[in-house]
Amino acid sequence: MPLNELERYFVGLASGGYRVTSPADPAYNCAAWAAGETEVCWDPAVTGGCYWPPGIGRELTLGNLLAAFATLGYEPCQSAELETRFEKLAVYADPQGVPTHVARQLPKGTWTSKLGTAEDIEHETLAGLEGVLYGKAVQTLRRLLPSGPGGGGRGIQTS
Amino acid sequence: MPSCVWRSGSALDCRQRACEADGVSAAELICDRVRALPKTTQAAVLQMLRPLAEGGTPASARPSEAVDLPRAFQDLADTWRRETALQSFMQQRAMHPAYQRIIGMGWLAVPLILRELERRPDHWLWALEAITGEQAAPADGNFQSAVAAWLEWGRERGLLHDAAE
């Protein structure tokens, strides 16, 4: 997607700072990218090409999304500030509270997001993606990174 | 033309009559392909074509769309892709009016969706499942394997042809 189009949808993106980090790919979505998956969408929809953790409700609600990430060890937290030894996610929702997007914090404190079926970007602030399309970042999650070399391993099995 | 007799929603009986050779072969080919579909799929196709057998117009082909269905489909597909590319979840993308209109085209759209899926893979699987009632993709597969399964499903039923054909 052309940068000027991205910046038209996300009016705070350019001023906050961002860069495109991957080509567009319909195989995975923002929730999958946050979970470390790039071959299937993390999506409660019961349809081909989508994965959802077993036992989690299939309605698109904030509660179900948080429960899905809880299966990876994430739990709600208060701050989006960088904390050593923790990996954080931010969940965006529309004014009705329906989830619209998930971003993952990188070790240096910036954020990485898969934008729908379009590109991945690295963005400096959560506010950069707030607006008409994704609403606001409403919930932050964190999980303790494993200590030692290679800590923070991601990877999930979907098949 | 062969006479395609509606019979209680589950089977199609095609008997050849004396008529032009081209018309006969095309109609027979369609009948053969419908017969080869699973029962549930067959019933859906017949439901759509029933008005035609009764002298009317297929339910999913309003005159304005029947004139150039491929073009209408492509316009809707392009609109959907453009306007939902940044949306994250299928519930949101599938509710877009263009996607819903494509589902509303019914079986007439299936070959067009399959061709689009082959050329520009995207989340057309929801629409295919909604129209056909089939679950061609493996439940635990990834996106690529789900797309491949649906394309194979289409080829097996003569709904998708290789570009060289």
PDB file of C-alpha atoms in Angstrom:
ATOM      1  CA  MET A   1       0.000   0.000   0.000  1.00  0.00           C
ATOM      2  CA  PRO A   2       1.442   3.396  -0.908  1.00  0.00           C
ATOM      3  CA  LEU A   3       2.775   5.322   2.069  1.00  0.00           C
ATOM      4  CA  ASN A   4       0.582   8.330   1.417  1.00  0.00           C
ATOM      5  CA  GLU A   5      -2.461   6.064   1.596  1.00  0.00           C
ATOM      6  CA  LEU A   6      -1.294   4.593   4.913  1.00  0.00           C
ATOM      7  CA  GLU A   7      -0.804   8.070   6.254  1.00  0.00           C
ATOM      8  CA  ARG A   8      -4.263   9.055   5.070  1.00  0.00           C
ATOM      9  CA  TYR A   9      -5.826   6.257   7.128  1.00  0.00           C
ATOM     10  CA  PHE A  10      -3.501   6.792  10.110  1.00  0.00           C
ATOM     11  CA  VAL A  11      -3.116  10.524  10.424  1.00  0.00           C
ATOM     12  CA  GLY A  12      -0.755  10.341  13.397  1.00  0.00           C
ATOM     13  CA  LEU A  13       1.587   7.821  11.844  1.00  0.00           C
ATOM     14  CA  ALA A  14       3.988  10.097  10.000  1.00  0.00           C
ATOM     15  CA  SER A  15       4.442  12.575  12.847  1.00  0.00           C
ATOM     16  CA  GLY A  16       5.123   9.766  15.306  1.00  0.00           C
ATOM     17  CA  GLY A  17       7.567   8.031  13.005  1.00  0.00           C
ATOM     18  CA  TYR A  18       7.314   4.657  11.275  1.00  0.00           C
ATOM     19  CA  ARG A  19       8.847   2.441   8.627  1.00  0.00           C
ATOM     20  CA  VAL A  20       7.533  -0.437   6.511  1.00  0.00           C
ATOM     21  CA  THR A  21       9.259  -3.686   7.432  1.00  0.00           C
ATOM     22  CA  SER A  22       7.667  -6.327   5.190  1.00  0.00           C
ATOM     23  CA  PRO A  23       5.703  -6.769   1.986  1.00  0.00           C
ATOM     24  CA  ALA A  24       1.922  -7.217   2.093  1.00  0.00           C
ATOM     25  CA  ASP A  25       0.789 -10.761   2.864  1.00  0.00           C
ATOM     26  CA  PRO A  26      -2.787 -12.013   3.347  1.00  0.00           C
ATOM     27  CA  ALA A  27      -1.629 -15.203   5.091  1.00  0.00           C
ATOM     28  CA  TYR A  28      -1.461 -13.630   8.562  1.00  0.00           C
ATOM     29  CA  ASN A  29      -3.036 -10.741  10.422  1.00  0.00           C
ATOM     30  CA  CYS A  30      -2.072  -8.450  13.278  1.00  0.00           C
ATOM     31  CA  ALA A  31      -3.037 -10.898  16.016  1.00  0.00           C
ATOM     32  CA  ALA A  32      -1.011 -13.653  14.371  1.00  0.00           C
ATOM     33  CA  TRP A  33       1.961 -11.330  14.006  1.00  0.00           C
ATOM     34  CA  ALA A  34       1.669 -10.370  17.672  1.00  0.00           C
ATOM     35  CA  ALA A  35       1.648 -14.071  18.515  1.00  0.00           C
ATOM     36  CA  GLY A  36       4.698 -14.750  16.349  1.00  0.00           C
ATOM     37  CA  GLU A  37       2.846 -16.531  13.547  1.00  0.00           C
ATOM     38  CA  THR A  38       3.120 -15.747   9.826  1.00  0.00           C
ATOM     39  CA  GLU A  39       1.369 -18.626   8.071  1.00  0.00           C
ATOM     40  CA  VAL A  40      -2.167 -18.349   9.399  1.00  0.00           C
ATOM     41  CA  CYS A  41      -4.434 -15.614  10.731  1.00  0.00           C
ATOM     42  CA  TRP A  42      -5.280 -15.537  14.411  1.00  0.00           C
ATOM     43  CA  ASP A  43      -8.976 -14.895  14.037  1.00  0.00           C
ATOM     44  CA  PRO A  44     -12.065 -16.205  15.846  1.00  0.00           C
ATOM     45  CA  ALA A  45     -13.893 -16.565  12.507  1.00  0.00           C
ATOM     46  CA  VAL A  46     -14.646 -20.188  11.722  1.00  0.00           C
ATOM     47  CA  THR A  47     -13.241 -20.248   8.226  1.00  0.00           C
ATOM     48  CA  GLY A  48     -10.320 -21.665   6.291  1.00  0.00           C
ATOM     49  CA  GLY A  49      -6.883 -20.173   6.877  1.00  0.00           C
ATOM     50  CA  CYS A  50      -7.742 -18.944  10.372  1.00  0.00           C
ATOM     51  CA  TYR A  51      -6.529 -20.300  13.711  1.00  0.00           C
ATOM     52  CA  TRP A  52      -8.023 -19.693  17.136  1.00  0.00           C
ATOM     53  CA  PRO A  53      -6.814 -21.309  20.357  1.00  0.00           C
ATOM     54  CA  PRO A  54      -9.005 -24.261  21.318  1.00  0.00           C
ATOM     55  CA  GLY A  55     -11.587 -23.568  23.994  1.00  0.00           C
ATOM     56  CA  ILE A  56     -11.675 -19.791  23.474  1.00  0.00           C
ATOM     57  CA  GLY A  57     -14.975 -18.169  22.438  1.00  0.00           C
ATOM     58  CA  ARG A  58     -15.356 -17.514  18.697  1.00  0.00           C
ATOM     59  CA  GLU A  59     -17.007 -14.101  18.967  1.00  0.00           C
ATOM     60  CA  LEU A  60     -14.804 -11.120  18.229  1.00  0.00           C
ATOM     61  CA  THR A  61     -14.741  -9.554  21.687  1.00  0.00           C
ATOM     62  CA  LEU A  62     -12.038  -8.001  23.822  1.00  0.00           C
ATOM     63  CA  GLY A  63     -12.518 -10.738  26.408  1.00  0.00           C
ATOM     64  CA  ASN A  64     -12.021 -13.519  23.894  1.00  0.00           C
ATOM     65  CA  LEU A  65      -8.977 -11.827  22.396  1.00  0.00           C
ATOM     66  CA  LEU A  66      -7.380 -11.433  25.829  1.00  0.00           C
ATOM     67  CA  ALA A  67      -8.198 -15.075  26.579  1.00  0.00           C
ATOM     68  CA  ALA A  68      -6.555 -16.123  23.315  1.00  0.00           C
ATOM     69  CA  PHE A  69      -3.338 -14.300  24.228  1.00  0.00           C
ATOM     70  CA  ALA A  70      -3.505 -15.655  27.759  1.00  0.00           C
ATOM     71  CA  THR A  71      -2.829 -19.074  26.187  1.00  0.00           C
ATOM     72  CA  LEU A  72       0.606 -17.667  25.299  1.00  0.00           C
ATOM     73  CA  GLY A  73       1.190 -16.360  28.807  1.00  0.00           C
ATOM     74  CA  TYR A  74       0.093 -12.734  28.350  1.00  0.00           C
ATOM     75  CA  GLU A  75      -1.800 -11.035  31.127  1.00  0.00           C
ATOM     76  CA  PRO A  76      -3.267  -7.533  31.416  1.00  0.00           C
ATOM     77  CA  CYS A  77      -0.990  -4.781  32.686  1.00  0.00           C
ATOM     78  CA  GLN A  78      -1.334  -1.067  33.282  1.00  0.00           C
ATOM     79  CA  SER A  79       1.478   0.508  31.323  1.00  0.00           C
ATOM     80  CA  ALA A  80       2.706   0.427  27.744  1.00  0.00           C
ATOM     81  CA  GLU A  81       6.140   1.596  28.859  1.00  0.00           C
ATOM     82  CA  LEU A  82       9.071  -0.671  28.098  1.00  0.00           C
ATOM     83  CA  GLU A  83       9.904  -3.002  30.981  1.00  0.00           C
ATOM     84  CA  THR A  84      12.952  -5.204  30.935  1.00  0.00           C
ATOM     85  CA  ARG A  85      12.195  -8.931  30.971  1.00  0.00           C
ATOM     86  CA  PHE A  86       8.656  -8.357  29.717  1.00  0.00           C
ATOM     87  CA  GLU A  87       7.207  -8.496  26.239  1.00  0.00           C
ATOM     88  CA  LYS A  88       4.102  -6.375  25.722  1.00  0.00           C
ATOM     89  CA  LEU A  89       1.128  -6.252  23.404  1.00  0.00           C
ATOM     90  CA  ALA A  90      -1.381  -3.460  22.913  1.00  0.00           C
ATOM     91  CA  VAL A  91      -4.960  -4.170  21.864  1.00  0.00           C
ATOM     92  CA  TYR A  92      -6.906  -1.513  19.993  1.00  0.00           C
ATOM     93  CA  ALA A  93     -10.693  -1.342  19.995  1.00  0.00           C
ATOM     94  CA  ASP A  94     -13.419   0.767  18.417  1.00  0.00           C
ATOM     95  CA  PRO A  95     -15.788   2.940  20.471  1.00  0.00           C
ATOM     96  CA  GLN A  96     -18.068  -0.079  20.975  1.00  0.00           C
ATOM     97  CA  GLY A  97     -15.192  -2.029  22.495  1.00  0.00           C
ATOM     98  CA  VAL A  98     -14.792  -4.411  19.556  1.00  0.00           C
ATOM     99  CA  PRO A  99     -11.133  -5.298  18.951  1.00  0.00           C
ATOM    100  CA  THR A 100      -9.651  -3.835  15.799  1.00  0.00           C
ATOM    101  CA  HIS A 101      -5.901  -4.374  16.040  1.00  0.00           C
ATOM    102  CA  VAL A 102      -3.011  -5.759  18.084  1.00  0.00           C
ATOM    103  CA  ALA A 103       0.529  -4.359  18.187  1.00  0.00           C
ATOM    104  CA  ARG A 104       3.616  -5.963  19.740  1.00  0.00           C
ATOM    105  CA  GLN A 105       6.369  -4.079  21.523  1.00  0.00           C
ATOM    106  CA  LEU A 106       9.908  -4.575  20.273  1.00  0.00           C
ATOM    107  CA  PRO A 107      12.863  -4.852  22.684  1.00  0.00           C
ATOM    108  CA  LYS A 108      13.853  -1.242  22.048  1.00  0.00           C
ATOM    109  CA  GLY A 109      10.411   0.037  22.995  1.00  0.00           C
ATOM    110  CA  THR A 110       8.976   0.737  19.565  1.00  0.00           C
ATOM    111  CA  TRP A 111       6.014  -1.256  18.227  1.00  0.00           C
ATOM    112  CA  THR A 112       5.512  -3.652  15.335  1.00  0.00           C
ATOM    113  CA  SER A 113       2.144  -4.064  13.607  1.00  0.00           C
ATOM    114  CA  LYS A 114       0.771  -6.091  10.746  1.00  0.00           C
ATOM    115  CA  LEU A 115      -1.782  -3.869   9.043  1.00  0.00           C
ATOM    116  CA  GLY A 116      -4.642  -6.103   7.905  1.00  0.00           C
ATOM    117  CA  THR A 117      -3.491  -7.979   4.807  1.00  0.00           C
ATOM    118  CA  ALA A 118      -1.079  -5.164   4.002  1.00  0.00           C
ATOM    119  CA  GLU A 119       2.466  -4.572   5.216  1.00  0.00           C
ATOM    120  CA  ASP A 120       4.127  -4.889   8.627  1.00  0.00           C
ATOM    121  CA  ILE A 121       5.336  -1.608  10.026  1.00  0.00           C
ATOM    122  CA  GLU A 122       7.473  -0.519  12.951  1.00  0.00           C
ATOM    123  CA  HIS A 123       5.945   2.518  14.635  1.00  0.00           C
ATOM    124  CA  GLU A 124       7.298   4.682  17.396  1.00  0.00           C
ATOM    125  CA  THR A 125       4.073   5.176  19.323  1.00  0.00           C
ATOM    126  CA  LEU A 126       0.752   3.436  19.884  1.00  0.00           C
ATOM    127  CA  ALA A 127      -0.964   6.730  19.084  1.00  0.00           C
ATOM    128  CA  GLY A 128       0.355   6.479  15.546  1.00  0.00           C
ATOM    129  CA  LEU A 129      -2.315   3.904  14.694  1.00  0.00           C
ATOM    130  CA  GLU A 130      -5.138   5.436  16.689  1.00  0.00           C
ATOM    131  CA  GLY A 131      -7.966   7.006  14.750  1.00  0.00           C
ATOM    132  CA  VAL A 132     -11.068   6.204  12.760  1.00  0.00           C
ATOM    133  CA  LEU A 133      -9.917   2.778  11.595  1.00  0.00           C
ATOM    134  CA  TYR A 134      -8.479   1.181  14.738  1.00  0.00           C
ATOM    135  CA  GLY A 135     -10.008   3.350  17.428  1.00  0.00           C
ATOM    136  CA  LYS A 136      -7.795   3.552  20.517  1.00  0.00           C
ATOM    137  CA  ALA A 137      -5.290   1.334  22.280  1.00  0.00           C
ATOM    138  CA  VAL A 138      -7.450   0.157  25.166  1.00  0.00           C
ATOM    139  CA  GLN A 139      -5.539  -2.660  26.828  1.00  0.00           C
ATOM    140  CA  THR A 140      -1.922  -3.556  27.347  1.00  0.00           C
ATOM    141  CA  LEU A 141      -0.745  -7.106  27.989  1.00  0.00           C
ATOM    142  CA  ARG A 142       2.598  -8.430  29.078  1.00  0.00           C
ATOM    143  CA  ARG A 143       4.390 -11.704  29.593  1.00  0.00           C
ATOM    144  CA  LEU A 144       7.650 -12.550  31.239  1.00  0.00           C
ATOM    145  CA  LEU A 145      10.379 -13.342  28.783  1.00  0.00           C
ATOM    146  CA  PRO A 146      12.327 -16.519  29.467  1.00  0.00           C
ATOM    147  CA  SER A 147      15.752 -15.733  30.875  1.00  0.00           C
ATOM    148  CA  GLY A 148      19.010 -16.858  29.332  1.00  0.00           C
ATOM    149  CA  PRO A 149      20.291 -17.013  25.757  1.00  0.00           C
ATOM    150  CA  GLY A 150      17.534 -17.093  23.189  1.00  0.00           C
ATOM    151  CA  GLY A 151      15.039 -15.833  25.727  1.00  0.00           C
ATOM    152  CA  GLY A 152      11.811 -14.500  24.382  1.00  0.00           C
ATOM    153  CA  GLY A 153      11.326 -17.356  21.970  1.00  0.00           C
ATOM    154  CA  ARG A 154       7.987 -17.040  20.278  1.00  0.00           C
ATOM    155  CA  GLY A 155       6.681 -19.720  18.003  1.00  0.00           C
ATOM    156  CA  ILE A 156       3.359 -21.479  18.320  1.00  0.00           C
ATOM    157  CA  GLN A 157       2.093 -24.611  16.694  1.00  0.00           C
ATOM    158  CA  THR A 158      -1.024 -24.257  14.625  1.00  0.00           C
ATOM    159  CA  SER A 159      -1.158 -27.579  12.921  1.00  0.00           C
TER     160      SER A 159
ATOM    161  CA  MET B   1     -31.961 -27.826 -25.671  1.00  0.00           C
ATOM    162  CA  PRO B   2     -32.100 -30.717 -23.250  1.00  0.00           C
ATOM    163  CA  SER B   3     -35.069 -30.501 -20.967  1.00  0.00           C
ATOM    164  CA  CYS B   4     -33.815 -30.057 -17.437  1.00  0.00           C
ATOM    165  CA  VAL B   5     -36.624 -31.242 -15.224  1.00  0.00           C
ATOM    166  CA  TRP B   6     -36.809 -30.054 -11.661  1.00  0.00           C
ATOM    167  CA  ARG B   7     -37.468 -33.007  -9.425  1.00  0.00           C
ATOM    168  CA  SER B   8     -38.110 -32.286  -5.741  1.00  0.00           C
ATOM    169  CA  GLY B   9     -34.962 -30.287  -5.214  1.00  0.00           C
ATOM    170  CA  SER B  10     -32.415 -33.058  -5.230  1.00  0.00           C
ATOM    171  CA  ALA B  11     -31.816 -34.364  -8.741  1.00  0.00           C
ATOM    172  CA  LEU B  12     -31.673 -33.117 -12.287  1.00  0.00           C
ATOM    173  CA  ASP B  13     -32.922 -35.212 -15.195  1.00  0.00           C
ATOM    174  CA  CYS B  14     -31.623 -34.045 -18.542  1.00  0.00           C
ATOM    175  CA  ARG B  15     -33.051 -35.581 -21.693  1.00  0.00           C
ATOM    176  CA  GLN B  16     -31.769 -34.611 -25.029  1.00  0.00           C
ATOM    177  CA  ARG B  17     -34.157 -33.332 -27.608  1.00  0.00           C
ATOM    178  CA  ALA B  18     -33.551 -32.594 -31.253  1.00  0.00           C
ATOM    179  CA  CYS B  19     -31.854 -29.215 -31.282  1.00  0.00           C
ATOM    180  CA  GLU B  20     -28.687 -27.436 -32.306  1.00  0.00           C
ATOM    181  CA  ALA B  21     -25.546 -29.405 -31.588  1.00  0.00           C
ATOM    182  CA  ASP B  22     -23.656 -26.637 -29.771  1.00  0.00           C
ATOM    183  CA  GLY B  23     -26.514 -25.901 -27.454  1.00  0.00           C
ATOM    184  CA  VAL B  24     -26.933 -29.544 -26.601  1.00  0.00           C
ATOM    185  CA  SER B  25     -23.291 -30.126 -25.738  1.00  0.00           C
ATOM    186  CA  ALA B  26     -23.016 -27.052 -23.523  1.00  0.00           C
ATOM    187  CA  ALA B  27     -26.197 -27.857 -21.655  1.00  0.00           C
ATOM    188  CA  GLU B  28     -25.239 -31.501 -21.264  1.00  0.00           C
ATOM    189  CA  LEU B  29     -21.846 -30.502 -19.915  1.00  0.00           C
ATOM    190  CA  ILE B  30     -23.501 -28.341 -17.291  1.00  0.00           C
ATOM    191  CA  CYS B  31     -25.880 -31.133 -16.361  1.00  0.00           C
ATOM    192  CA  ASP B  32     -23.011 -33.591 -16.021  1.00  0.00           C
ATOM    193  CA  ARG B  33     -21.127 -31.214 -13.759  1.00  0.00           C
ATOM    194  CA  VAL B  34     -24.152 -30.569 -11.610  1.00  0.00           C
ATOM    195  CA  ARG B  35     -24.661 -34.320 -11.256  1.00  0.00           C
ATOM    196  CA  ALA B  36     -21.055 -34.677 -10.106  1.00  0.00           C
ATOM    197  CA  LEU B  37     -21.521 -32.200  -7.237  1.00  0.00           C
ATOM    198  CA  PRO B  38     -22.239 -33.390  -3.694  1.00  0.00           C
ATOM    199  CA  LYS B  39     -25.955 -33.616  -2.887  1.00  0.00           C
ATOM    200  CA  THR B  40     -26.026 -30.501  -0.741  1.00  0.00           C
ATOM    201  CA  THR B  41     -24.194 -28.512  -3.373  1.00  0.00           C
ATOM    202  CA  GLN B  42     -26.418 -29.904  -6.084  1.00  0.00           C
ATOM    203  CA  ALA B  43     -29.485 -28.805  -4.187  1.00  0.00           C
ATOM    204  CA  ALA B  44     -28.118 -25.273  -3.873  1.00  0.00           C
ATOM    205  CA  VAL B  45     -27.387 -25.047  -7.596  1.00  0.00           C
ATOM    206  CA  LEU B  46     -30.805 -26.370  -8.476  1.00  0.00           C
ATOM    207  CA  GLN B  47     -32.452 -23.948  -6.096  1.00  0.00           C
ATOM    208  CA  MET B  48     -30.751 -21.119  -7.953  1.00  0.00           C
ATOM    209  CA  LEU B  49     -31.691 -22.443 -11.386  1.00  0.00           C
ATOM    210  CA  ARG B  50     -35.225 -23.463 -10.576  1.00  0.00           C
ATOM    211  CA  PRO B  51     -36.798 -20.271 -11.915  1.00  0.00           C
ATOM    212  CA  LEU B  52     -34.970 -20.862 -15.193  1.00  0.00           C
ATOM    213  CA  ALA B  53     -36.533 -24.308 -15.536  1.00  0.00           C
ATOM    214  CA  GLU B  54     -39.874 -22.683 -14.935  1.00  0.00           C
ATOM    215  CA  GLY B  55     -39.314 -20.131 -17.672  1.00  0.00           C
ATOM    216  CA  GLY B  56     -37.993 -17.291 -15.520  1.00  0.00           C
ATOM    217  CA  THR B  57     -34.584 -15.824 -14.718  1.00  0.00           C
ATOM    218  CA  PRO B  58     -32.026 -17.474 -12.409  1.00  0.00           C
ATOM    219  CA  ALA B  59     -32.505 -16.166  -8.890  1.00  0.00           C
ATOM    220  CA  SER B  60     -28.943 -14.968  -8.540  1.00  0.00           C
ATOM    221  CA  ALA B  61     -28.720 -13.278 -11.910  1.00  0.00           C
ATOM    222  CA  ARG B  62     -30.583 -10.035 -12.001  1.00  0.00           C
ATOM    223  CA  PRO B  63     -30.557  -8.709 -15.555  1.00  0.00           C
ATOM    224  CA  SER B  64     -28.110  -5.895 -14.782  1.00  0.00           C
ATOM    225  CA  GLU B  65     -25.539  -8.315 -13.379  1.00  0.00           C
ATOM    226  CA  ALA B  66     -26.169 -11.080 -15.875  1.00  0.00           C
ATOM    227  CA  VAL B  67     -25.041  -8.786 -18.685  1.00  0.00           C
ATOM    228  CA  ASP B  68     -21.454  -8.683 -17.468  1.00  0.00           C
ATOM    229  CA  LEU B  69     -21.110 -10.670 -14.300  1.00  0.00           C
ATOM    230  CA  PRO B  70     -17.298 -10.984 -14.481  1.00  0.00           C
ATOM    231  CA  ARG B  71     -16.948  -7.223 -14.645  1.00  0.00           C
ATOM    232  CA  ALA B  72     -19.426  -6.658 -11.842  1.00  0.00           C
ATOM    233  CA  PHE B  73     -17.569  -9.219  -9.749  1.00  0.00           C
ATOM    234  CA  GLN B  74     -14.189  -7.660 -10.446  1.00  0.00           C
ATOM    235  CA  ASP B  75     -15.414  -4.197  -9.518  1.00  0.00           C
ATOM    236  CA  LEU B  76     -16.780  -5.504  -6.233  1.00  0.00           C
ATOM    237  CA  ALA B  77     -13.658  -7.579  -5.527  1.00  0.00           C
ATOM    238  CA  ASP B  78     -11.382  -4.596  -6.157  1.00  0.00           C
ATOM    239  CA  THR B  79     -13.535  -2.382  -3.961  1.00  0.00           C
ATOM    240  CA  TRP B  80     -13.535  -4.934  -1.151  1.00  0.00           C
ATOM    241  CA  ARG B  81      -9.786  -5.455  -1.270  1.00  0.00           C
ATOM    242  CA  ARG B  82      -9.070  -1.735  -1.381  1.00  0.00           C
ATOM    243  CA  GLU B  83     -11.468  -0.783   1.397  1.00  0.00           C
ATOM    244  CA  THR B  84     -10.716  -3.620   3.814  1.00  0.00           C
ATOM    245  CA  ALA B  85      -6.983  -4.156   3.292  1.00  0.00           C
ATOM    246  CA  LEU B  86      -6.172  -2.592   6.659  1.00  0.00           C
ATOM    247  CA  GLN B  87      -8.885  -4.365   8.627  1.00  0.00           C
ATOM    248  CA  SER B  88      -7.657  -7.084  10.908  1.00  0.00           C
ATOM    249  CA  PHE B  89     -10.416  -9.628  11.379  1.00  0.00           C
ATOM    250  CA  MET B  90     -12.633 -11.559   8.985  1.00  0.00           C
ATOM    251  CA  GLN B  91     -15.794 -10.615  10.809  1.00  0.00           C
ATOM    252  CA  GLN B  92     -15.118  -7.019   9.794  1.00  0.00           C
ATOM    253  CA  ARG B  93     -13.910  -7.781   6.252  1.00  0.00           C
ATOM    254  CA  ALA B  94     -16.741 -10.188   5.422  1.00  0.00           C
ATOM    255  CA  MET B  95     -19.396  -7.675   6.448  1.00  0.00           C
ATOM    256  CA  HIS B  96     -18.251  -5.171   3.826  1.00  0.00           C
ATOM    257  CA  PRO B  97     -21.130  -4.513   1.400  1.00  0.00           C
ATOM    258  CA  ALA B  98     -19.061  -5.492  -1.654  1.00  0.00           C
ATOM    259  CA  TYR B  99     -18.189  -8.862  -0.116  1.00  0.00           C
ATOM    260  CA  GLN B 100     -21.817  -9.420   0.818  1.00  0.00           C
ATOM    261  CA  ARG B 101     -22.931  -8.607  -2.722  1.00  0.00           C
ATOM    262  CA  ILE B 102     -20.475 -11.153  -4.087  1.00  0.00           C
ATOM    263  CA  ILE B 103     -21.894 -13.785  -1.735  1.00  0.00           C
ATOM    264  CA  GLY B 104     -25.325 -12.729  -2.968  1.00  0.00           C
ATOM    265  CA  MET B 105     -24.356 -13.594  -6.533  1.00  0.00           C
ATOM    266  CA  GLY B 106     -24.476 -17.212  -5.418  1.00  0.00           C
ATOM    267  CA  TRP B 107     -23.069 -20.036  -7.454  1.00  0.00           C
ATOM    268  CA  LEU B 108     -22.567 -17.818 -10.486  1.00  0.00           C
ATOM    269  CA  ALA B 109     -19.742 -16.136  -8.568  1.00  0.00           C
ATOM    270  CA  VAL B 110     -17.936 -19.314  -7.544  1.00  0.00           C
ATOM    271  CA  PRO B 111     -15.794 -19.717 -10.695  1.00  0.00           C
ATOM    272  CA  LEU B 112     -14.957 -16.006 -10.534  1.00  0.00           C
ATOM    273  CA  ILE B 113     -13.988 -16.210  -6.858  1.00  0.00           C
ATOM    274  CA  LEU B 114     -11.815 -19.249  -7.519  1.00  0.00           C
ATOM    275  CA  ARG B 115     -10.029 -17.500 -10.363  1.00  0.00           C
ATOM    276  CA  GLU B 116      -9.497 -14.427  -8.194  1.00  0.00           C
ATOM    277  CA  LEU B 117      -8.243 -16.629  -5.360  1.00  0.00           C
ATOM    278  CA  GLU B 118      -5.763 -18.217  -7.726  1.00  0.00           C
ATOM    279  CA  ARG B 119      -4.528 -14.921  -9.155  1.00  0.00           C
ATOM    280  CA  ARG B 120      -4.499 -12.816  -6.007  1.00  0.00           C
ATOM    281  CA  PRO B 121      -4.859 -14.959  -2.882  1.00  0.00           C
ATOM    282  CA  ASP B 122      -6.971 -13.294  -0.226  1.00  0.00           C
ATOM    283  CA  HIS B 123      -9.662 -14.251   2.229  1.00  0.00           C
ATOM    284  CA  TRP B 124     -12.273 -15.507  -0.208  1.00  0.00           C
ATOM    285  CA  LEU B 125     -12.708 -18.735   1.751  1.00  0.00           C
ATOM    286  CA  TRP B 126     -15.526 -17.329   3.895  1.00  0.00           C
ATOM    287  CA  ALA B 127     -17.480 -16.452   0.726  1.00  0.00           C
ATOM    288  CA  LEU B 128     -16.828 -19.844  -0.857  1.00  0.00           C
ATOM    289  CA  GLU B 129     -17.993 -21.605   2.296  1.00  0.00           C
ATOM    290  CA  ALA B 130     -21.083 -19.399   2.529  1.00  0.00           C
ATOM    291  CA  ILE B 131     -22.130 -19.987  -1.070  1.00  0.00           C
ATOM    292  CA  THR B 132     -21.316 -23.665  -1.453  1.00  0.00           C
ATOM    293  CA  GLY B 133     -21.884 -24.957   2.067  1.00  0.00           C
ATOM    294  CA  GLU B 134     -18.617 -26.852   1.696  1.00  0.00           C
ATOM    295  CA  GLN B 135     -15.570 -26.898   3.966  1.00  0.00           C
ATOM    296  CA  ALA B 136     -12.837 -27.692   1.473  1.00  0.00           C
ATOM    297  CA  ALA B 137      -9.957 -26.394   3.603  1.00  0.00           C
ATOM    298  CA  PRO B 138      -8.454 -28.543   6.357  1.00  0.00           C
ATOM    299  CA  ALA B 139      -9.567 -27.292   9.782  1.00  0.00           C
ATOM    300  CA  ASP B 140      -6.012 -27.103  11.124  1.00  0.00           C
ATOM    301  CA  GLY B 141      -4.306 -25.863   7.984  1.00  0.00           C
ATOM    302  CA  ASN B 142      -2.559 -22.607   7.300  1.00  0.00           C
ATOM    303  CA  PHE B 143      -3.672 -19.999   4.774  1.00  0.00           C
ATOM    304  CA  GLN B 144      -1.648 -21.413   1.909  1.00  0.00           C
ATOM    305  CA  SER B 145      -2.968 -24.934   2.373  1.00  0.00           C
ATOM    306  CA  ALA B 146      -6.530 -23.633   2.699  1.00  0.00           C
ATOM    307  CA  VAL B 147      -6.222 -21.745  -0.589  1.00  0.00           C
ATOM    308  CA  ALA B 148      -4.683 -24.780  -2.289  1.00  0.00           C
ATOM    309  CA  ALA B 149      -7.509 -27.004  -1.034  1.00  0.00           C
ATOM    310  CA  TRP B 150     -10.168 -24.694  -2.440  1.00  0.00           C
ATOM    311  CA  LEU B 151      -8.417 -24.389  -5.789  1.00  0.00           C
ATOM    312  CA  GLU B 152      -8.213 -28.172  -5.991  1.00  0.00           C
ATOM    313  CA  TRP B 153     -11.885 -28.359  -5.061  1.00  0.00           C
ATOM    314  CA  GLY B 154     -12.664 -26.039  -7.961  1.00  0.00           C
ATOM    315  CA  ARG B 155     -10.564 -27.963 -10.470  1.00  0.00           C
ATOM    316  CA  GLU B 156     -12.152 -31.266  -9.503  1.00  0.00           C
ATOM    317  CA  ARG B 157     -15.570 -29.823 -10.277  1.00  0.00           C
ATOM    318  CA  GLY B 158     -14.612 -28.095 -13.497  1.00  0.00           C
ATOM    319  CA  LEU B 159     -15.134 -24.671 -11.923  1.00  0.00           C
ATOM    320  CA  LEU B 160     -11.525 -23.573 -12.318  1.00  0.00           C
ATOM    321  CA  HIS B 161      -9.388 -24.117 -15.370  1.00  0.00           C
ATOM    322  CA  ASP B 162      -5.658 -23.720 -15.805  1.00  0.00           C
ATOM    323  CA  ALA B 163      -4.699 -20.575 -17.665  1.00  0.00           C
ATOM    324  CA  ALA B 164      -3.277 -22.640 -20.546  1.00  0.00           C
ATOM    325  CA  GLU B 165      -6.603 -24.343 -21.215  1.00  0.00           C
TER     326      GLU B 165
END
